[in-house]
Backbone as numpy.savetxt, mean C-alpha at the origin, in Angstrom:
# Nx Ny Nz CAx CAy CAz Cx Cy Cz
1.70 -22.08 -10.37 0.85 -20.88 -10.37 1.73 -19.64 -10.37
1.19 -18.53 -10.86 1.95 -17.29 -10.92 2.03 -16.64 -9.56
2.95 -15.67 -9.42 3.04 -14.93 -8.17 1.72 -14.24 -7.87
1.06 -13.71 -8.93 -0.20 -13.01 -8.73 -1.24 -13.90 -8.08
-1.23 -15.20 -8.45 -2.25 -16.11 -7.94 -1.95 -16.57 -6.53
-0.71 -16.53 -6.11 -0.34 -17.09 -4.80 0.11 -16.04 -3.81
0.20 -14.78 -4.19 0.84 -13.77 -3.35 0.08 -13.51 -2.06
-1.21 -13.85 -2.01 -2.02 -13.58 -0.82 -2.44 -14.86 -0.10
-2.00 -16.02 -0.63 -2.50 -17.29 -0.12 -2.12 -17.54 1.33
-0.99 -16.97 1.78 -0.51 -17.25 3.14 -1.12 -16.32 4.18
-1.89 -15.33 3.76 -2.44 -14.34 4.69 -3.73 -14.84 5.32
-3.94 -14.47 6.58 -5.23 -14.71 7.20 -6.25 -13.77 6.58
-7.56 -14.07 6.68 -8.56 -13.15 6.13 -8.41 -11.73 6.66
-8.08 -11.57 7.95 -7.92 -10.24 8.52 -6.71 -9.52 7.93
-5.57 -10.22 7.85 -4.37 -9.60 7.28 -4.57 -9.28 5.81
-5.27 -10.15 5.11 -5.53 -9.89 3.70 -6.40 -8.65 3.53
-7.39 -8.49 4.40 -8.27 -7.32 4.33 -7.51 -6.04 4.63
-6.60 -6.08 5.60 -5.79 -4.91 5.92 -4.90 -4.55 4.74
-4.25 -5.56 4.15 -3.40 -5.29 2.99 -4.22 -4.73 1.83
-5.37 -5.33 1.55 -6.19 -4.87 0.43 -6.62 -3.42 0.62
-6.99 -3.06 1.85 -7.43 -1.69 2.13 -6.27 -0.70 1.97
-5.10 -1.04 2.53 -3.94 -0.16 2.40 -3.47 -0.07 0.95
-3.52 -1.19 0.23 -3.09 -1.18 -1.17 -3.97 -0.25 -2.01
-5.27 -0.29 -1.79 -6.16 0.59 -2.55 -5.96 2.05 -2.16
-5.74 2.32 -0.87 -5.48 3.69 -0.43 -4.21 4.23 -1.10
-3.12 3.47 -1.05 -1.86 3.92 -1.63 -2.01 4.09 -3.14
-2.69 3.16 -3.78 -2.92 3.27 -5.22 -3.66 4.56 -5.54
-4.68 4.87 -4.77 -5.47 6.09 -4.98 -4.61 7.34 -4.80
-3.84 7.40 -3.72 -3.02 8.58 -3.44 -1.99 8.84 -4.55
-1.41 7.76 -5.09 -0.38 7.91 -6.12 -1.00 8.16 -7.49
-1.98 7.35 -7.86 -2.57 7.45 -9.19 -3.31 8.76 -9.39
-3.92 9.28 -8.33 -4.62 10.57 -8.41 -3.68 11.75 -8.18
-2.37 11.47 -8.12 -1.34 12.52 -7.99 -1.48 13.33 -6.71
-2.00 12.70 -5.67 -2.03 13.38 -4.36 -0.68 13.27 -3.67
0.05 12.21 -3.98 1.40 12.03 -3.46 2.31 11.51 -4.57
3.58 11.77 -4.41 4.58 11.29 -5.36 5.15 9.96 -4.87
5.36 9.04 -5.81 5.98 7.76 -5.48 7.09 7.47 -6.49
8.16 6.87 -6.00 9.30 6.52 -6.84 9.46 5.01 -6.91
9.73 4.53 -8.12 10.03 3.11 -8.31 11.54 2.92 -8.26
11.98 1.98 -7.43 13.41 1.69 -7.28 13.61 0.18 -7.36
14.44 -0.31 -8.27 14.69 -1.76 -8.35 15.39 -2.27 -7.10
15.08 -3.50 -6.75 15.73 -4.19 -5.63 16.22 -5.54 -6.14
17.47 -5.84 -5.90 18.09 -7.06 -6.42 18.22 -8.10 -5.30
17.99 -9.38 -5.66 18.26 -10.47 -4.72 17.06 -10.98 -3.96
15.87 -10.50 -4.28 14.65 -10.96 -3.60 13.59 -11.29 -4.64
12.56 -11.98 -4.21 11.49 -12.38 -5.13 10.50 -11.25 -5.36
11.04 -10.07 -5.56 10.25 -8.92 -5.93 10.98 -8.20 -7.06
10.25 -7.34 -7.76 10.86 -6.62 -8.86 11.49 -5.31 -8.40
10.92 -4.74 -7.36 11.41 -3.47 -6.84 10.47 -2.96 -5.77
10.58 -1.67 -5.47 9.74 -1.07 -4.44 9.15 0.24 -4.94
8.04 0.61 -4.35 7.47 1.95 -4.53 7.66 2.69 -3.22
8.39 3.80 -3.27 8.58 4.64 -2.09 7.61 5.80 -2.19
6.61 5.82 -1.33 5.58 6.85 -1.35 6.02 7.99 -0.44
6.07 9.19 -1.01 6.66 10.34 -0.33 5.61 11.33 0.14
5.86 11.93 1.27 5.04 13.02 1.78 5.59 14.35 1.25
4.76 15.39 1.32 5.27 16.72 0.99 5.15 17.09 -0.47
6.00 18.05 -0.88 5.95 18.60 -2.23 6.31 17.56 -3.27
5.81 17.77 -4.50 6.05 16.81 -5.57 7.49 16.83 -6.03
8.08 18.02 -6.15 9.44 18.12 -6.62 10.42 17.67 -5.54
11.60 17.25 -6.00 12.63 16.84 -5.03 12.98 18.02 -4.14
13.11 17.83 -2.84 13.47 18.93 -1.93 14.89 19.38 -2.20
15.26 20.60 -1.75 16.63 21.10 -1.98 17.63 20.44 -1.03
17.49 19.14 -0.88 18.35 18.33 0.00 18.07 16.88 -0.35
18.89 15.94 0.07 18.56 14.53 -0.15 17.27 14.15 0.57
16.54 13.20 -0.01 15.37 12.69 0.69 15.79 12.09 2.03
14.92 12.25 3.03 15.20 11.77 4.38 14.11 10.79 4.82
14.38 10.13 5.93 13.42 9.16 6.47 12.06 9.81 6.69
12.04 11.05 7.15 10.79 11.72 7.47 9.95 12.03 6.24
10.54 11.93 5.05 9.81 12.18 3.81 9.01 10.97 3.36
9.21 9.82 3.96 8.61 8.56 3.50 7.30 8.28 4.23
6.23 8.12 3.48 4.96 7.69 4.06 4.91 6.17 4.16
5.29 5.48 3.10 5.25 4.02 3.08 6.15 3.50 1.98
6.56 2.26 2.13 7.35 1.57 1.10 6.62 0.27 0.78
6.35 0.05 -0.50 5.57 -1.09 -0.94 6.42 -1.98 -1.84
6.47 -3.28 -1.54 7.16 -4.22 -2.41 6.30 -4.50 -3.64
6.94 -4.60 -4.81 6.23 -4.77 -6.08 6.69 -6.04 -6.79
5.73 -6.73 -7.38 6.07 -7.90 -8.18 6.23 -7.56 -9.66
5.69 -6.43 -10.09 5.80 -5.98 -11.47 6.21 -4.51 -11.49
6.77 -4.09 -12.62 7.12 -2.68 -12.78 5.84 -1.89 -13.04
5.55 -0.87 -12.26 4.33 -0.09 -12.48 4.46 0.81 -13.70
3.39 1.51 -14.03 3.42 2.48 -15.13 4.26 3.68 -14.68
5.34 3.95 -15.41 6.30 4.97 -14.99 6.17 6.23 -15.83
6.44 7.36 -15.20 6.40 8.65 -15.87 7.56 8.74 -16.86
7.25 9.12 -18.11 8.29 9.17 -19.14 9.33 10.25 -18.86
8.93 11.29 -18.13 9.86 12.39 -17.85 11.03 11.95 -16.98
10.85 10.86 -16.23 11.94 10.39 -15.36 12.74 9.27 -16.02
12.52 9.03 -17.31 13.22 7.97 -18.02 14.72 8.21 -17.99
15.47 7.15 -17.74 16.92 7.25 -17.65 17.43 7.40 -16.23
16.53 7.70 -15.29 16.92 7.85 -13.90 16.76 6.52 -13.17
17.61 6.26 -12.18 17.50 5.04 -11.40 16.21 5.05 -10.59
15.84 6.23 -10.09 14.60 6.39 -9.34 13.56 6.97 -10.30
12.60 6.14 -10.70 11.60 6.56 -11.68 10.30 6.95 -10.99
9.73 8.08 -11.38 8.45 8.50 -10.82 7.35 7.59 -11.35
6.46 7.16 -10.44 5.36 6.27 -10.79 4.15 7.09 -11.23
3.60 6.74 -12.39 2.41 7.43 -12.87 1.12 6.75 -12.46
1.12 5.42 -12.44 -0.05 4.65 -12.04 0.42 3.43 -11.26
-0.14 3.27 -10.07 0.24 2.16 -9.19 -0.97 1.28 -8.96
-0.93 0.09 -9.54 -2.04 -0.86 -9.46 -1.85 -1.77 -8.25
-2.89 -1.99 -7.43 -2.77 -2.93 -6.32 -2.31 -4.32 -6.75
-2.61 -4.72 -7.98 -2.18 -6.03 -8.46 -0.68 -6.09 -8.69
-0.01 -4.93 -8.75 1.44 -4.91 -8.85 2.11 -5.16 -7.51
1.35 -5.05 -6.42 1.91 -5.09 -5.08 1.94 -6.51 -4.52
2.94 -6.78 -3.71 2.94 -7.97 -2.87 2.72 -7.51 -1.43
2.24 -8.37 -0.55 1.79 -7.90 0.77 2.92 -7.59 1.74
3.83 -6.73 1.30 4.86 -6.20 2.17 4.78 -4.67 2.09
4.02 -4.08 2.97 3.92 -2.62 3.06 4.61 -2.21 4.35
5.63 -1.37 4.23 6.44 -0.98 5.38 6.20 0.49 5.73
6.26 0.77 7.03 6.27 2.14 7.53 7.60 2.39 8.23
7.99 3.64 8.28 9.27 4.02 8.87 9.10 4.21 10.37
10.03 3.66 11.12 10.10 3.90 12.57 11.54 4.22 12.92
11.73 4.75 14.10 13.07 5.16 14.52 13.37 4.62 15.91
14.54 4.04 16.05 15.04 3.67 17.37 14.57 2.35 17.91
13.51 1.75 17.33 13.02 0.47 17.84 12.65 -0.41 16.66
13.39 -1.48 16.47 13.17 -2.35 15.33 12.12 -3.42 15.60
11.75 -3.61 16.88 10.76 -4.61 17.20 11.36 -6.00 17.16
10.54 -7.03 17.37 11.04 -8.41 17.36 11.52 -8.79 15.96
12.35 -9.83 15.92 12.87 -10.30 14.63 11.72 -10.68 13.72
11.89 -10.36 12.43 10.84 -10.60 11.45 11.42 -11.32 10.25
10.55 -12.06 9.54 10.98 -12.74 8.33 11.35 -11.75 7.24
10.97 -10.49 7.42 11.23 -9.48 6.41 12.47 -8.63 6.74
13.22 -9.01 7.76 14.37 -8.19 8.18 15.40 -8.03 7.06
15.67 -9.11 6.33 16.67 -9.03 5.26 16.20 -8.08 4.16
14.92 -8.16 3.81 14.38 -7.25 2.79 14.42 -5.81 3.29
14.04 -5.59 4.54 14.07 -4.23 5.11 15.48 -3.65 5.05
16.46 -4.46 5.44 17.85 -4.00 5.42 18.30 -3.68 4.00
17.89 -4.52 3.04 18.28 -4.30 1.64 17.66 -3.01 1.10
16.43 -2.74 1.49 15.76 -1.50 1.04 16.49 -0.28 1.59
16.77 -0.27 2.88 17.45 0.88 3.48 18.85 1.04 2.89
19.54 -0.06 2.65 20.88 0.01 2.06 20.82 0.58 0.65
19.82 0.17 -0.12 19.66 0.69 -1.49 19.39 2.19 -1.47
18.53 2.65 -0.57 18.24 4.08 -0.48 19.51 4.87 -0.12
20.28 4.35 0.82 21.52 5.02 1.20 22.49 5.08 0.02
22.57 4.02 -0.76 23.46 3.99 -1.91 23.04 5.02 -2.97
21.75 5.35 -2.99 21.26 6.34 -3.94 21.33 7.77 -3.40
21.98 7.93 -2.25 22.19 9.27 -1.72 21.13 9.76 -0.77
20.19 8.89 -0.37 19.18 9.31 0.59 19.82 9.47 1.96
19.33 10.43 2.71 19.84 10.70 4.05 19.01 9.89 5.05
19.40 8.63 5.23 18.67 7.72 6.12 19.42 7.60 7.43
18.78 8.00 8.53 19.41 7.95 9.84 19.71 6.50 10.23
20.78 6.32 10.99 21.18 4.99 11.42 20.15 4.29 12.27
19.28 5.06 12.95 18.26 4.47 13.82 16.98 4.12 13.06
16.96 4.37 11.74 15.75 4.14 10.95 15.49 2.64 10.79
14.26 2.23 11.00 13.83 0.85 10.81 12.56 0.84 9.97
12.32 -0.27 9.31 11.09 -0.46 8.56 10.25 -1.52 9.26
9.00 -1.15 9.56 8.09 -2.06 10.24 6.93 -2.41 9.31
6.58 -3.70 9.22 5.39 -4.07 8.42 4.15 -3.37 8.94
3.35 -2.84 8.03 2.11 -2.17 8.43 1.09 -3.20 8.86
0.58 -3.06 10.08 -0.30 -4.07 10.65 -1.73 -3.58 10.86
-2.04 -2.37 10.40 -3.41 -1.90 10.55 -3.79 -1.06 9.33
-5.06 -0.72 9.24 -5.57 -0.06 8.04 -5.76 1.44 8.20
-5.26 2.02 9.30 -5.51 3.44 9.53 -4.24 4.28 9.64
-3.10 3.68 9.99 -1.91 4.50 10.29 -1.41 5.26 9.07
-1.43 4.65 7.89 -0.95 5.35 6.69 -1.87 6.52 6.37
-3.19 6.29 6.45 -4.13 7.38 6.21 -3.93 8.50 7.23
-3.77 8.16 8.50 -3.65 9.18 9.54 -2.37 9.99 9.39
-1.27 9.36 8.95 -0.04 10.11 8.69 -0.23 11.06 7.51
-0.92 10.59 6.48 -1.20 11.45 5.34 -2.06 12.64 5.76
-3.14 12.36 6.53 -4.00 13.45 6.98 -3.26 14.45 7.84
-2.38 13.95 8.72 -1.60 14.84 9.58 -0.66 15.71 8.77
-0.08 15.15 7.70 0.86 15.93 6.87 0.17 17.08 6.17
-1.14 16.97 5.95 -1.91 18.04 5.29 -2.63 18.93 6.30
-2.45 18.63 7.59 -3.15 19.37 8.64 -4.66 19.33 8.47
-5.18 18.17 8.08 -6.61 18.02 7.93 -7.28 18.07 9.30
-8.54 18.46 9.29 -9.31 18.51 10.53 -9.31 17.13 11.20
-9.01 17.10 12.48 -8.88 15.83 13.19 -10.16 15.01 13.15
-11.31 15.68 13.21 -12.57 14.94 13.18 -12.78 14.28 11.82
-12.34 14.94 10.76 -12.43 14.35 9.42 -11.52 13.14 9.30
-10.29 13.28 9.79 -9.35 12.17 9.75 -9.91 10.98 10.52
-10.47 11.23 11.70 -11.02 10.15 12.51 -12.22 9.50 11.84
-13.06 10.32 11.20 -14.24 9.79 10.52 -13.85 8.84 9.40
-12.85 9.23 8.61 -12.42 8.37 7.50 -11.67 7.16 8.04
-10.94 7.31 9.13 -10.29 6.16 9.76 -11.33 5.11 10.17
-12.46 5.59 10.67 -13.55 4.67 11.04 -14.06 3.93 9.81
-14.14 4.63 8.68 -14.55 3.98 7.43 -13.57 2.86 7.05
-12.28 3.14 7.18 -11.28 2.13 6.84 -11.38 0.91 7.77
-11.55 1.18 9.05 -11.68 0.07 10.00 -12.91 -0.77 9.69
-14.01 -0.11 9.34 -15.22 -0.83 8.98 -15.01 -1.62 7.69
-14.27 -1.03 6.76 -13.96 -1.72 5.51 -13.24 -3.03 5.78
-12.25 -2.98 6.67 -11.49 -4.19 7.01 -12.41 -5.23 7.65
-13.28 -4.78 8.54 -14.19 -5.70 9.23 -15.06 -6.46 8.23
-15.70 -5.72 7.31 -16.63 -6.36 6.39 -15.91 -7.09 5.27
-14.72 -6.64 4.92 -13.98 -7.38 3.91 -13.45 -8.69 4.48
-13.04 -8.68 5.74 -12.64 -9.92 6.40 -13.80 -10.92 6.38
-14.99 -10.43 6.68 -16.18 -11.29 6.65 -16.40 -11.85 5.25
-16.17 -11.02 4.22 -16.37 -11.48 2.84 -15.35 -12.55 2.46
-14.10 -12.40 2.94 -13.09 -13.42 2.66 -13.42 -14.74 3.36
-13.96 -14.62 4.57 -14.32 -15.82 5.33 -15.59 -16.48 4.80
-16.44 -15.68 4.16 -17.71 -16.18 3.64 -17.89 -15.69 2.20
-17.07 -16.18 1.29 -17.11 -15.66 -0.09 -18.44 -16.00 -0.77
-18.92 -15.10 -1.62 -20.16 -15.37 -2.35 -19.93 -16.47 -3.38
-21.00 -17.14 -3.80 -20.85 -18.18 -4.83 -20.26 -17.58 -6.12
-19.41 -18.35 -6.77 -18.82 -17.89 -8.02 -19.90 -17.83 -9.09
-20.01 -16.71 -9.82 -21.03 -16.62 -10.87 -20.68 -17.50 -12.06
-21.71 -17.85 -12.82 -21.55 -18.64 -14.03 -21.72 -17.73 -15.25
-21.32 -18.21 -16.41 -21.49 -17.41 -17.62 -22.95 -17.06 -17.87
-23.83 -17.91 -17.37 -25.26 -17.66 -17.55 -25.85 -16.77 -16.46
-25.05 -16.39 -15.47 -25.54 -15.57 -14.35 -25.87 -14.16 -14.82
-26.73 -13.49 -14.07 -27.12 -12.13 -14.40 -25.99 -11.15 -14.09
-26.08 -9.96 -14.64 -25.07 -8.93 -14.37 -25.05 -8.56 -12.90
-26.21 -8.63 -12.24 -26.27 -8.32 -10.80 -25.49 -9.37 -10.02
-25.61 -10.64 -10.41 -24.88 -11.71 -9.73 -23.37 -11.51 -9.88
-22.94 -11.09 -11.07 -21.52 -10.82 -11.28 -21.07 -9.63 -10.42
-21.90 -8.60 -10.35 -21.56 -7.42 -9.55 -21.44 -7.79 -8.08
-22.39 -8.59 -7.58 -22.39 -8.95 -6.18 -21.28 -9.93 -5.82
-20.65 -10.55 -6.81 -19.56 -11.49 -6.54 -18.25 -10.78 -6.28
-18.20 -9.47 -6.54 -16.96 -8.71 -6.33 -16.75 -8.52 -4.83
-15.63 -9.00 -4.32 -15.36 -8.95 -2.89 -14.67 -7.66 -2.48
-13.72 -7.21 -3.28 -12.87 -6.09 -2.86 -13.32 -4.74 -3.39
-14.18 -4.68 -4.37 -14.57 -3.41 -4.93 -13.57 -2.93 -5.97
-13.68 -1.67 -6.36 -12.81 -1.11 -7.39 -11.37 -1.08 -6.89
-10.39 -1.49 -7.72 -9.01 -1.62 -7.23 -8.35 -0.33 -6.78
-8.83 0.82 -7.25 -8.21 2.08 -6.83 -9.13 2.90 -5.92
-10.19 2.28 -5.40 -11.08 2.97 -4.46 -10.70 2.53 -3.06
-10.41 3.47 -2.16 -9.87 3.09 -0.85 -10.77 2.23 0.01
-12.09 2.35 -0.14 -13.00 1.64 0.76 -13.82 0.65 -0.05
-13.85 -0.61 0.40 -14.62 -1.63 -0.31 -16.11 -1.32 -0.17
-16.92 -1.94 -0.97 -18.36 -1.72 -0.86 -19.03 -2.88 -0.14
-20.02 -2.67 0.72 -20.27 -1.40 1.38 -19.51 -1.39 2.70
-18.99 -0.27 3.11 -18.26 -0.24 4.38 -19.23 -0.26 5.55
-20.41 0.36 5.38 -21.42 0.31 6.42 -22.70 -0.28 5.83
-23.19 -1.39 6.39 -24.43 -1.99 5.85 -25.61 -1.08 6.12
-26.56 -1.12 5.23 -27.78 -0.34 5.39 -28.92 -1.27 5.76
-29.83 -0.78 6.55 -30.99 -1.58 6.92 -30.66 -2.58 8.01
-31.32 -3.72 7.97 -31.15 -4.72 9.01 -29.79 -5.37 8.92
-29.26 -5.87 10.07 -28.00 -6.60 10.10 -28.12 -7.91 9.34
Protein backbone atom coordinates (compact mmCIF):
# COMPACT_ATOMS: atom_id res chain seq x y z
CA UNK A 1 0.00 0.00 0.00
CA UNK A 2 1.10 3.60 -0.55
CA UNK A 3 2.19 5.95 2.20
CA UNK A 4 -1.05 7.87 1.64
CA UNK A 5 -3.10 4.77 2.43
CA UNK A 6 -1.20 3.80 5.57
CA UNK A 7 -0.01 7.11 7.03
CA UNK A 8 -2.87 7.30 9.55
CA UNK A 9 -3.36 3.59 10.25
CA UNK A 10 -1.37 3.63 13.51
CA UNK A 11 -3.29 6.54 15.06
CA UNK A 12 -6.09 6.17 17.57
CA UNK A 13 -9.41 7.73 16.50
CA UNK A 14 -8.78 10.64 18.89
CA UNK A 15 -5.23 11.28 17.66
CA UNK A 16 -6.38 10.99 14.07
CA UNK A 17 -9.13 13.56 14.70
CA UNK A 18 -6.64 15.98 16.29
CA UNK A 19 -4.25 15.59 13.36
CA UNK A 20 -7.05 16.01 10.81
CA UNK A 21 -8.28 19.19 12.50
CA UNK A 22 -4.80 20.73 12.77
CA UNK A 23 -3.95 19.70 9.20
CA UNK A 24 -7.02 21.47 7.83
CA UNK A 25 -6.33 24.57 9.94
CA UNK A 26 -2.72 24.80 8.74
CA UNK A 27 -3.78 24.15 5.15
CA UNK A 28 -6.32 26.97 5.39
CA UNK A 29 -3.87 29.46 6.93
CA UNK A 30 -1.23 28.79 4.25
CA UNK A 31 -3.43 28.33 1.18
CA UNK A 32 -5.48 31.45 1.96
CA UNK A 33 -2.19 33.40 2.39
CA UNK A 34 -2.89 34.26 6.01
CA UNK A 35 0.54 32.91 6.91
CA UNK A 36 3.73 32.17 5.01
CA UNK A 37 5.13 28.64 4.89
CA UNK A 38 8.45 27.40 3.53
CA UNK A 39 9.17 23.99 2.06
CA UNK A 40 12.56 22.57 3.09
CA UNK A 41 13.83 19.12 2.02
CA UNK A 42 14.88 16.70 4.74
CA UNK A 43 17.23 13.82 3.96
CA UNK A 44 17.41 10.41 5.65
CA UNK A 45 13.80 9.93 6.77
CA UNK A 46 10.64 8.50 5.24
CA UNK A 47 9.39 11.97 4.44
CA UNK A 48 10.00 14.27 1.51
CA UNK A 49 10.55 17.42 3.53
CA UNK A 50 8.88 19.81 5.93
CA UNK A 51 6.62 22.83 5.84
CA UNK A 52 7.73 25.52 8.28
CA UNK A 53 4.72 27.74 9.02
CA UNK A 54 5.81 31.22 10.04
CA UNK A 55 4.19 33.91 12.15
CA UNK A 56 4.41 37.60 11.37
CA UNK A 57 5.09 39.48 8.14
CA UNK A 58 5.19 37.69 4.80
CA UNK A 59 8.59 39.00 3.75
CA UNK A 60 11.77 37.72 5.34
CA UNK A 61 12.61 39.81 8.44
CA UNK A 62 15.77 41.98 8.39
CA UNK A 63 17.50 39.22 10.37
CA UNK A 64 17.71 35.41 10.22
CA UNK A 65 14.51 33.57 11.06
CA UNK A 66 14.34 32.65 14.75
CA UNK A 67 12.56 30.04 16.84
CA UNK A 68 9.94 32.60 17.84
CA UNK A 69 8.96 33.06 14.18
CA UNK A 70 7.76 29.45 13.87
CA UNK A 71 4.10 28.57 14.43
CA UNK A 72 4.39 24.90 13.46
CA UNK A 73 6.49 22.45 11.47
CA UNK A 74 4.71 19.79 9.43
CA UNK A 75 6.31 16.66 7.96
CA UNK A 76 5.38 16.11 4.29
CA UNK A 77 5.21 12.98 2.19
CA UNK A 78 4.94 14.90 -1.10
CA UNK A 79 6.26 18.20 -2.41
CA UNK A 80 3.47 20.79 -2.11
CA UNK A 81 2.56 23.36 -4.75
CA UNK A 82 5.44 25.85 -4.62
CA UNK A 83 5.54 29.53 -5.50
CA UNK A 84 7.43 30.05 -8.77
CA UNK A 85 9.01 33.27 -7.48
CA UNK A 86 11.08 31.27 -4.99
CA UNK A 87 12.36 28.85 -7.65
CA UNK A 88 16.07 28.13 -7.28
CA UNK A 89 16.06 28.73 -3.53
CA UNK A 90 16.65 25.92 -1.03
CA UNK A 91 13.74 27.27 1.03
CA UNK A 92 10.74 27.44 -1.31
CA UNK A 93 7.60 29.39 -0.45
CA UNK A 94 4.50 27.15 -0.42
CA UNK A 95 1.56 28.31 -2.50
CA UNK A 96 -0.91 25.53 -1.67
CA UNK A 97 -0.61 23.05 1.18
CA UNK A 98 -2.89 20.02 0.91
CA UNK A 99 -3.62 17.95 4.05
CA UNK A 100 -3.04 14.85 1.91
CA UNK A 101 0.59 15.97 1.52
CA UNK A 102 1.06 15.79 5.29
CA UNK A 103 2.08 12.91 7.50
CA UNK A 104 0.94 12.98 11.14
CA UNK A 105 4.01 14.68 12.55
CA UNK A 106 3.07 18.26 13.43
CA UNK A 107 5.58 19.91 15.75
CA UNK A 108 5.41 23.02 17.91
CA UNK A 109 8.41 24.90 19.24
CA UNK A 110 9.24 24.78 22.94
CA UNK A 111 12.22 26.04 24.89
CA UNK A 112 14.18 24.55 27.75
CA UNK A 113 12.17 21.35 28.21
CA UNK A 114 12.32 18.53 25.70
CA UNK A 115 9.91 16.27 27.57
CA UNK A 116 10.18 12.48 27.73
CA UNK A 117 12.02 10.58 25.01
CA UNK A 118 9.98 10.28 21.82
CA UNK A 119 10.13 8.14 18.70
CA UNK A 120 10.38 11.40 16.79
CA UNK A 121 13.51 12.69 18.55
CA UNK A 122 15.81 11.86 15.63
CA UNK A 123 13.53 13.63 13.17
CA UNK A 124 13.22 16.65 15.48
CA UNK A 125 17.00 16.89 15.79
CA UNK A 126 17.43 16.59 12.01
CA UNK A 127 14.91 19.38 11.41
CA UNK A 128 16.60 21.76 13.85
CA UNK A 129 20.03 20.89 12.43
CA UNK A 130 18.80 21.57 8.89
CA UNK A 131 17.39 24.96 9.90
CA UNK A 132 20.67 25.91 11.57
CA UNK A 133 22.60 24.88 8.46
CA UNK A 134 20.40 27.22 6.43
CA UNK A 135 21.33 30.15 8.66
CA UNK A 136 18.33 30.19 10.96
CA UNK A 137 18.98 31.58 14.42
CA UNK A 138 17.81 28.60 16.49
CA UNK A 139 18.55 28.83 20.21
CA UNK A 140 20.32 25.87 21.79
CA UNK A 141 17.41 25.35 24.19
CA UNK A 142 14.90 25.02 21.33
CA UNK A 143 12.98 21.73 21.19
CA UNK A 144 10.24 20.42 18.93
CA UNK A 145 7.23 18.82 20.61
CA UNK A 146 4.54 16.81 18.79
CA UNK A 147 1.26 18.71 18.80
CA UNK A 148 -1.16 16.82 21.02
CA UNK A 149 -4.27 18.99 20.92
CA UNK A 150 -6.43 20.82 18.41
CA UNK A 151 -6.37 24.32 19.91
CA UNK A 152 -2.77 25.38 20.66
CA UNK A 153 -1.81 26.23 17.06
CA UNK A 154 -4.98 28.26 16.58
CA UNK A 155 -4.50 30.06 19.91
CA UNK A 156 -0.89 30.99 19.06
CA UNK A 157 -2.06 32.33 15.71
CA UNK A 158 -4.85 34.33 17.35
CA UNK A 159 -2.46 35.72 19.95
CA UNK A 160 0.00 36.81 17.24
CA UNK A 161 -2.76 38.92 15.66
CA UNK A 162 -4.00 40.25 19.02
CA UNK A 163 -7.47 38.90 18.30
CA UNK A 164 -10.16 39.39 20.90
CA UNK A 165 -9.73 36.71 23.56
CA UNK A 166 -13.42 35.82 23.55
CA UNK A 167 -13.29 35.24 19.79
CA UNK A 168 -10.20 33.05 20.12
CA UNK A 169 -11.88 31.03 22.88
CA UNK A 170 -15.10 30.67 20.89
CA UNK A 171 -13.28 29.26 17.87
CA UNK A 172 -11.15 27.04 20.13
CA UNK A 173 -14.40 25.56 21.41
CA UNK A 174 -15.41 24.86 17.80
CA UNK A 175 -12.13 23.01 17.21
CA UNK A 176 -12.54 20.95 20.37
CA UNK A 177 -16.07 20.06 19.35
CA UNK A 178 -14.82 19.16 15.88
CA UNK A 179 -12.35 16.69 17.38
CA UNK A 180 -15.05 15.18 19.60
CA UNK A 181 -17.48 14.52 16.76
CA UNK A 182 -14.83 13.51 14.28
CA UNK A 183 -13.50 10.96 16.77
CA UNK A 184 -17.03 9.60 17.02
CA UNK A 185 -17.22 9.40 13.21
CA UNK A 186 -13.94 7.46 13.03
CA UNK A 187 -15.17 5.06 15.71
CA UNK A 188 -18.56 4.70 14.01
CA UNK A 189 -17.97 5.22 10.28
CA UNK A 190 -21.01 5.51 8.02
CA UNK A 191 -21.70 2.70 5.54
CA UNK A 192 -19.68 2.99 2.35
CA UNK A 193 -21.88 4.27 -0.50
CA UNK A 194 -22.40 2.24 -3.66
CA UNK A 195 -22.35 3.47 -7.25
CA UNK A 196 -26.11 3.22 -7.18
CA UNK A 197 -26.40 5.31 -3.98
CA UNK A 198 -27.98 8.75 -4.03
CA UNK A 199 -25.93 11.95 -4.00
CA UNK A 200 -27.13 12.56 -0.43
CA UNK A 201 -25.73 9.18 0.65
CA UNK A 202 -22.37 10.07 -0.91
CA UNK A 203 -22.41 13.46 0.82
CA UNK A 204 -23.24 11.93 4.20
CA UNK A 205 -20.41 9.40 3.84
CA UNK A 206 -17.82 12.17 4.04
CA UNK A 207 -16.21 11.93 7.48
CA UNK A 208 -13.72 14.79 7.51
CA UNK A 209 -15.43 17.47 5.44
CA UNK A 210 -13.66 19.78 2.98
CA UNK A 211 -9.86 19.26 3.14
CA UNK A 212 -9.06 22.96 3.55
CA UNK A 213 -11.93 23.86 5.91
CA UNK A 214 -10.73 23.98 9.52
CA UNK A 215 -13.85 22.52 11.13
CA UNK A 216 -15.48 19.25 10.06
CA UNK A 217 -19.21 19.16 9.51
CA UNK A 218 -21.12 19.48 11.75
CA UNK A 219 -19.12 20.65 14.75
CA UNK A 220 -22.28 21.19 16.79
CA UNK A 221 -25.28 18.89 16.22
CA UNK A 222 -28.63 20.54 15.76
CA UNK A 223 -31.85 19.30 17.29
CA UNK A 224 -32.01 16.16 19.38
CA UNK A 225 -28.85 14.28 20.47
